[in-house]
Amino acid sequence: MESLSSAIGRNLVPPAKNIVVSTGITGYPVHVRMRRNHQCSRIQCVHVTESKDSSIDFSDPDWKIKFQKDFETRFNLPHLTDTFDDLQPIPSTFCLKSRTPVNEILADGYPSDAKRNGYINNNDRVLLKVIHYSSPTSAGAECIDPDCTWVEQWIHRAGPREKIYFKPEEVNAAIVTCGGLCPGLNDVIRQIVITLEMYGVKNIVGIPFGYRGFTDKSIKGMPLTRRVVQNIHLSGGSLLGVSRGGPSTKEIVDSMEERGFNMLFVLGGNGTHAGANAIHTEVIKRRMKAVVVGVPKTIDNDILLMDKTFGFDSAVEEAQRAINSAYIEAHSAYHGVGLVKLMGRSSGFIAMHASLSSGQVDICLIPEVPFRLHGPNGVLSHLKFLLDTKGSAVICVAEGAGQNLLEKTNARDASGNAVLGDIGVHIQQEIKKYFKEIGMPADVKYIDPTYMLRAIRANASDGILCTILGQNAVHGAFAGYSGITVGICNNHYVYFPIPEVISYPKFVDPNSRMWHRCLTSTGQPDFI
């Protein structure tokens, strides 16, 4: 059995460097080629659709029907009844009226709750995309066919169901947090525990230090109750600790069987979800009556199809402190330059949103948009212009930007991710070198707040998001769904099959309105 690191690495192959990939309306990769728009001197993206199913013939009058059927099949949620045909549901023990945990008297559920119309129907759906683009040349257009034909695509709505597939007294739940730290981890852990207890679950265990906690005999499980988690959301980090990599899928599922876990809640990003999907597949193979539910965690906001992931808003808010410090340092110095490096391995959402929200950034550099440092159209030339005209400047760069400018290595971390070169230090050195060569003074202040962003507690926006995601993860598990993750789509909470959100990271579309808004705010030209 392959290790989880192998599973993760296989699923997260980044796109070719010379191709910008954005998420199409279908969730398929949509390749774009770059061309210059001479009217505005910005980069315009011309979308060329590439479908997973190359057999789709757009000249077929029934192609839309066939496409929708294929979409419905791909986004169908795996369920316990797929493996256990004779499994019968029971009335939900989740009380919509009384907010007290269930007891033996109410073990058969709350019959009156169904009359209150508070449950989600299994046939409820949420529209994946809500904009009908009239042309492929519209800003941010995501089209299925060359004519941008409108095709409705529906995904499953999240929430409590009237019928459930587990008796609470038989549930043995486990929670694990993997990868790096992220604001809101404790909020999600807390809400999962509280909601499980609302259903009547008594046995809840936290697995310390990621997937390795399943097999490392020196690491003991942590019993969780409402009393234990009551105030953990007031602190950053993770009550359970985190780590990257881990044992093989087989070893993890062996541990689940040995401990009797039949609900596993996995908090993590793309790589962690790839591992969760591998666990789900192994559970099915062994015909275990167990479910695996993911909660997407990444401050990079790089998980497909979702409006945002928890921790992102908090990271952007904290980034303002670093940007403001850089601005004050630069503005207070003669020819001052403030340089801030933010997180974003392959997606520049934090850098883009932080630059847009701060209003103090003059140059924003992200992985999705290539740039040059030198030359008449390079970053350094524009920086000189800013110092000549404004007297100071602030640069915000995502950690994964400009990796083509750095010496490449084959090093990888425990999760199988390539170890990036330090673009922040490189730009700092190049700025000093450039201005020394032209005989112009420049005072460069470099700020890297990476671990500050990761370690803070969730802000109000993320706190609400984490609460709802944690609740819906438990609702999905009791509804019998497995191999799923919970997210927010068009401001509604939904369930996705894990494979549909982990095939590759979500990227900033250089032709999107949000990136155009960022460029309008910074006033920067194209550095190509």
XYZ file of C-alpha atoms in Angstrom, residues 44 55 253 334 501:
5
model
C -6.070 39.260 -21.759
C -15.602 12.418 -26.704
C -7.028 2.146 8.234
C 14.690 58.515 1.823
C -11.590 19.534 -5.554
